[in-house]
CSV table of C-alpha atoms in Angstrom, one decimal:
chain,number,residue,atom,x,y,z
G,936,UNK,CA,-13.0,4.0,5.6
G,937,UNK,CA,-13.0,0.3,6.7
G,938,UNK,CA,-10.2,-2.2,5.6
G,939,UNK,CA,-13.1,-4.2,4.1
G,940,UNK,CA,-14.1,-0.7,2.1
G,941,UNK,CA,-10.4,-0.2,1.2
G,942,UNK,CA,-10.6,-4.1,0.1
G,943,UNK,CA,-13.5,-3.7,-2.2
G,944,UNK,CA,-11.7,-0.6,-3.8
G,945,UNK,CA,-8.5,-2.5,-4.6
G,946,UNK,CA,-11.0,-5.2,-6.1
G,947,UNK,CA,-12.3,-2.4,-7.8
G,948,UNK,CA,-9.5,-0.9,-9.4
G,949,UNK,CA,-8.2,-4.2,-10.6
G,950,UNK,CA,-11.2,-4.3,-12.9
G,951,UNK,CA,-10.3,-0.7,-14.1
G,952,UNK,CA,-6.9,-1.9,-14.6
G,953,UNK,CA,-7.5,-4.5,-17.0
G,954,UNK,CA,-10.0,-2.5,-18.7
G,955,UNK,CA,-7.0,0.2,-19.0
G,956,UNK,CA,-4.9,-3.0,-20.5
G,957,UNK,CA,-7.2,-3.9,-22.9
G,958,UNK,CA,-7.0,0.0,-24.6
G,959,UNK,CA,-5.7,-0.4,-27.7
G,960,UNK,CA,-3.5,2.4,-29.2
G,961,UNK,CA,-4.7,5.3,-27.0
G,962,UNK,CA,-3.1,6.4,-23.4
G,963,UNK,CA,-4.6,3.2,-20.9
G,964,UNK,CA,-6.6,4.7,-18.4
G,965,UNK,CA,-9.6,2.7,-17.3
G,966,UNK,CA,-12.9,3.6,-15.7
G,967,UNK,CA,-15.4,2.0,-14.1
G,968,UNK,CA,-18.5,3.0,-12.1
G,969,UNK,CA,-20.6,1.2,-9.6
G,970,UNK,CA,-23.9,1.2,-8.3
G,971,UNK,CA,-24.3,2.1,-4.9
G,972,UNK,CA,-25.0,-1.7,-4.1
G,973,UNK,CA,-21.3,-2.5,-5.4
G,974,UNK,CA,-22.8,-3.5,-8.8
G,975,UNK,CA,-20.8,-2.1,-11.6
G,976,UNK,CA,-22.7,-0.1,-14.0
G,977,UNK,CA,-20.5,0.9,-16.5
G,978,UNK,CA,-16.4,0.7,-17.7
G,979,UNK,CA,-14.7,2.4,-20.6
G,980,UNK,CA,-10.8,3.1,-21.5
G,981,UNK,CA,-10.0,6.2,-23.5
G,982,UNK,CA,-11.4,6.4,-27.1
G,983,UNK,CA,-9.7,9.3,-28.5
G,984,UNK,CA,-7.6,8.6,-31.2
G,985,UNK,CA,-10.1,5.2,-31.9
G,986,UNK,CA,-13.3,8.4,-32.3
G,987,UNK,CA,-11.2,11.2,-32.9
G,988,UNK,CA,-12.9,13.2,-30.4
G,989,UNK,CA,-11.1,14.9,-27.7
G,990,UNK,CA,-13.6,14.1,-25.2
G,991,UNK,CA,-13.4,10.3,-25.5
G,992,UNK,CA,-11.7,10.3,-22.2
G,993,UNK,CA,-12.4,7.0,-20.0
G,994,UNK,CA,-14.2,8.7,-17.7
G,995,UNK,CA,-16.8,10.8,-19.7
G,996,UNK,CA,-17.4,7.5,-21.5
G,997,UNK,CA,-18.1,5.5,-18.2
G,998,UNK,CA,-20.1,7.9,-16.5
G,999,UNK,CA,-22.3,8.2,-19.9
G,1000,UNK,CA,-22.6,4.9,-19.9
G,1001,UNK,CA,-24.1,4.7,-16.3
G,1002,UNK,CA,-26.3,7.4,-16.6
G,1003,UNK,CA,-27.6,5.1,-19.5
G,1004,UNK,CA,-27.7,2.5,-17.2
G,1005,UNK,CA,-30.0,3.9,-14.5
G,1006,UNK,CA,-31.7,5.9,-17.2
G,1007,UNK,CA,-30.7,9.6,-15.4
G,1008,UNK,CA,-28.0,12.1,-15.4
G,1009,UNK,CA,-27.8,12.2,-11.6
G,1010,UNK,CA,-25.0,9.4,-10.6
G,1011,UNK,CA,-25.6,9.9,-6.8
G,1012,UNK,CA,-24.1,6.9,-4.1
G,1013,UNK,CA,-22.3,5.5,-7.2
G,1014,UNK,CA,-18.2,5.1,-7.4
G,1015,UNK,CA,-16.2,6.5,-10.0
G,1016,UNK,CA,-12.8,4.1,-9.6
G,1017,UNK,CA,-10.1,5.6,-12.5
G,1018,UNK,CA,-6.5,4.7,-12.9
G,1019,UNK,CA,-5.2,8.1,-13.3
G,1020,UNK,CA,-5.9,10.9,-11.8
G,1021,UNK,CA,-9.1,13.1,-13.1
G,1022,UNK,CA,-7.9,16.0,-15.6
G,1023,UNK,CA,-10.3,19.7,-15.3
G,1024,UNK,CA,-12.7,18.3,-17.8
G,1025,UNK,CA,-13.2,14.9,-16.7
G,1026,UNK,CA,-13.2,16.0,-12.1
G,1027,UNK,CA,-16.0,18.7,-13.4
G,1028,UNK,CA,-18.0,16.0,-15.0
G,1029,UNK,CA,-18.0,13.6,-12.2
G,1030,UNK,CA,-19.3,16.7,-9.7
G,1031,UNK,CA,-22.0,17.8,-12.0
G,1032,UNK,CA,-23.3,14.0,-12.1
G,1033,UNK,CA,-23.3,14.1,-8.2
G,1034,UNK,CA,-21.1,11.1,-8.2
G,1035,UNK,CA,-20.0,10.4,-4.6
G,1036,UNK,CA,-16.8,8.8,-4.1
G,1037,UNK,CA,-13.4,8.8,-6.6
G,1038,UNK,CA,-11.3,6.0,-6.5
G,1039,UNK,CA,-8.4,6.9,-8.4
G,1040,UNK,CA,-4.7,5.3,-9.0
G,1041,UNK,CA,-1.6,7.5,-10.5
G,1042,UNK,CA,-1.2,11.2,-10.0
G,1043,UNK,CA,-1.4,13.0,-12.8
G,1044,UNK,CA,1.1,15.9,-12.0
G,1045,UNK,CA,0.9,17.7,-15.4
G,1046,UNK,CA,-3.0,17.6,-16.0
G,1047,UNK,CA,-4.3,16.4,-12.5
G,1048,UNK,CA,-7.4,18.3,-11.1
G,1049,UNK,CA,-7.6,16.2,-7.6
G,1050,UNK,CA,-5.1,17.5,-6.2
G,1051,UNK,CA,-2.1,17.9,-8.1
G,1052,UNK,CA,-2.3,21.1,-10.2
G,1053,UNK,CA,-5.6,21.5,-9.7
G,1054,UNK,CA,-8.4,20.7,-6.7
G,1055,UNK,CA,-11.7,20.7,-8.7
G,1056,UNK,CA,-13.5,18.1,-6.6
G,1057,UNK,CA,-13.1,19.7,-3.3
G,1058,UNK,CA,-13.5,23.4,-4.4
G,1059,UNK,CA,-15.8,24.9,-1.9
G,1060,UNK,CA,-17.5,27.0,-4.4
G,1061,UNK,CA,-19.3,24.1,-6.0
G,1062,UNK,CA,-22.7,22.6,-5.0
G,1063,UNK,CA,-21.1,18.8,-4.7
G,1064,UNK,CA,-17.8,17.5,-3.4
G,1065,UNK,CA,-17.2,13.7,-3.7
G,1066,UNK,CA,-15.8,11.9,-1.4
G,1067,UNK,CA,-12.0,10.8,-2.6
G,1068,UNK,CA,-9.5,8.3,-2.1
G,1069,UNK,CA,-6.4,8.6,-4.0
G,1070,UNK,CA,-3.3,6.4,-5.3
G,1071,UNK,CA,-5.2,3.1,-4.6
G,1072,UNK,CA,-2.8,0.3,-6.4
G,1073,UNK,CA,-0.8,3.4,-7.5
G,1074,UNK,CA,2.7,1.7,-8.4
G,1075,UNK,CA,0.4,-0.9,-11.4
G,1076,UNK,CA,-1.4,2.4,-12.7
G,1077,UNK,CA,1.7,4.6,-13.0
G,1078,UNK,CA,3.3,1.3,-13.9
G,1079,UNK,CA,0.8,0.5,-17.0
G,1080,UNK,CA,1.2,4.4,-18.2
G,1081,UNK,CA,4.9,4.4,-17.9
G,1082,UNK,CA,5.3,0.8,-20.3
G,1083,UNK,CA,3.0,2.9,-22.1
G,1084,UNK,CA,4.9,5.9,-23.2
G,1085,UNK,CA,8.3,4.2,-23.1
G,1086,UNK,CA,7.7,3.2,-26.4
């Protein structure tokens, strides 16, 4: 990757930051995905204990909301940037939609399935691996979870 590509993903993960900031009463984790032109398509923060449903996790919600967007399941050439580390659910959905790169911040070493308990993303077995940076602007996400649960 190119500085200017590792630039435009710290860019990027500000904008998943403060969506992650603006999550009210629910673990901050934000999500954003972008076109393959750099255009962001979609953003969402968790939603569970707002909808009561356990799959209101940022990233399901930002990925639904790009397929909306470009009016198809298949989320090929776009970016999936996340502040935390993908859990089993939420890495399976984002290889099923053929998304091609992860941008993600914090590990996630209790639930994390990029890598720290788990490797979904990469598991040879599966018809699509995205491509995956890790711990982009890592000490704000882990930063924002930690203020988070401290109280």
């Amino acid at each position: 990757m190119t500085p200017a590509g590792l630039a435009r993903f710290d860019g990027w993960m500000g904008r998943a930051l403060a969506v992650a900031a603006g999550t009210p009463g629910d673990v901050p984790v934000g999500a954003v995905v972008y076109s393959p032109g750099g255009v962001e398509l979609a953003a969402a923060a968790n939603e569970r204990e707002r909808t009561g449903d356990p799959t209101a996790h940022a990233e399901i919600l930002a990925l639904r909301r790009a397929a909306t967007a470009l009016g198809g399941w298949r989320l090929d050439g776009c970016t999936l940037v996340v502040t935390l580390e993908p859990c089993t659910m939420c890495a399976g959905a984002l290889v099923l939609a053929r998304v091609s790169a992860l941008v993600f911040g914090a590990w996630e070493p209790k639930t994390g399935a990029v890598g720290s308990l788990w490797d979904v993303v990469r598991d040879r077995r599966l018809n699509h691996r995205p491509e995956v940076y890790p711990g982009v602007r890592e000490e704000e996400c882990a930063a924002l979870l930690r203020d988070f649960f401290r109280f």
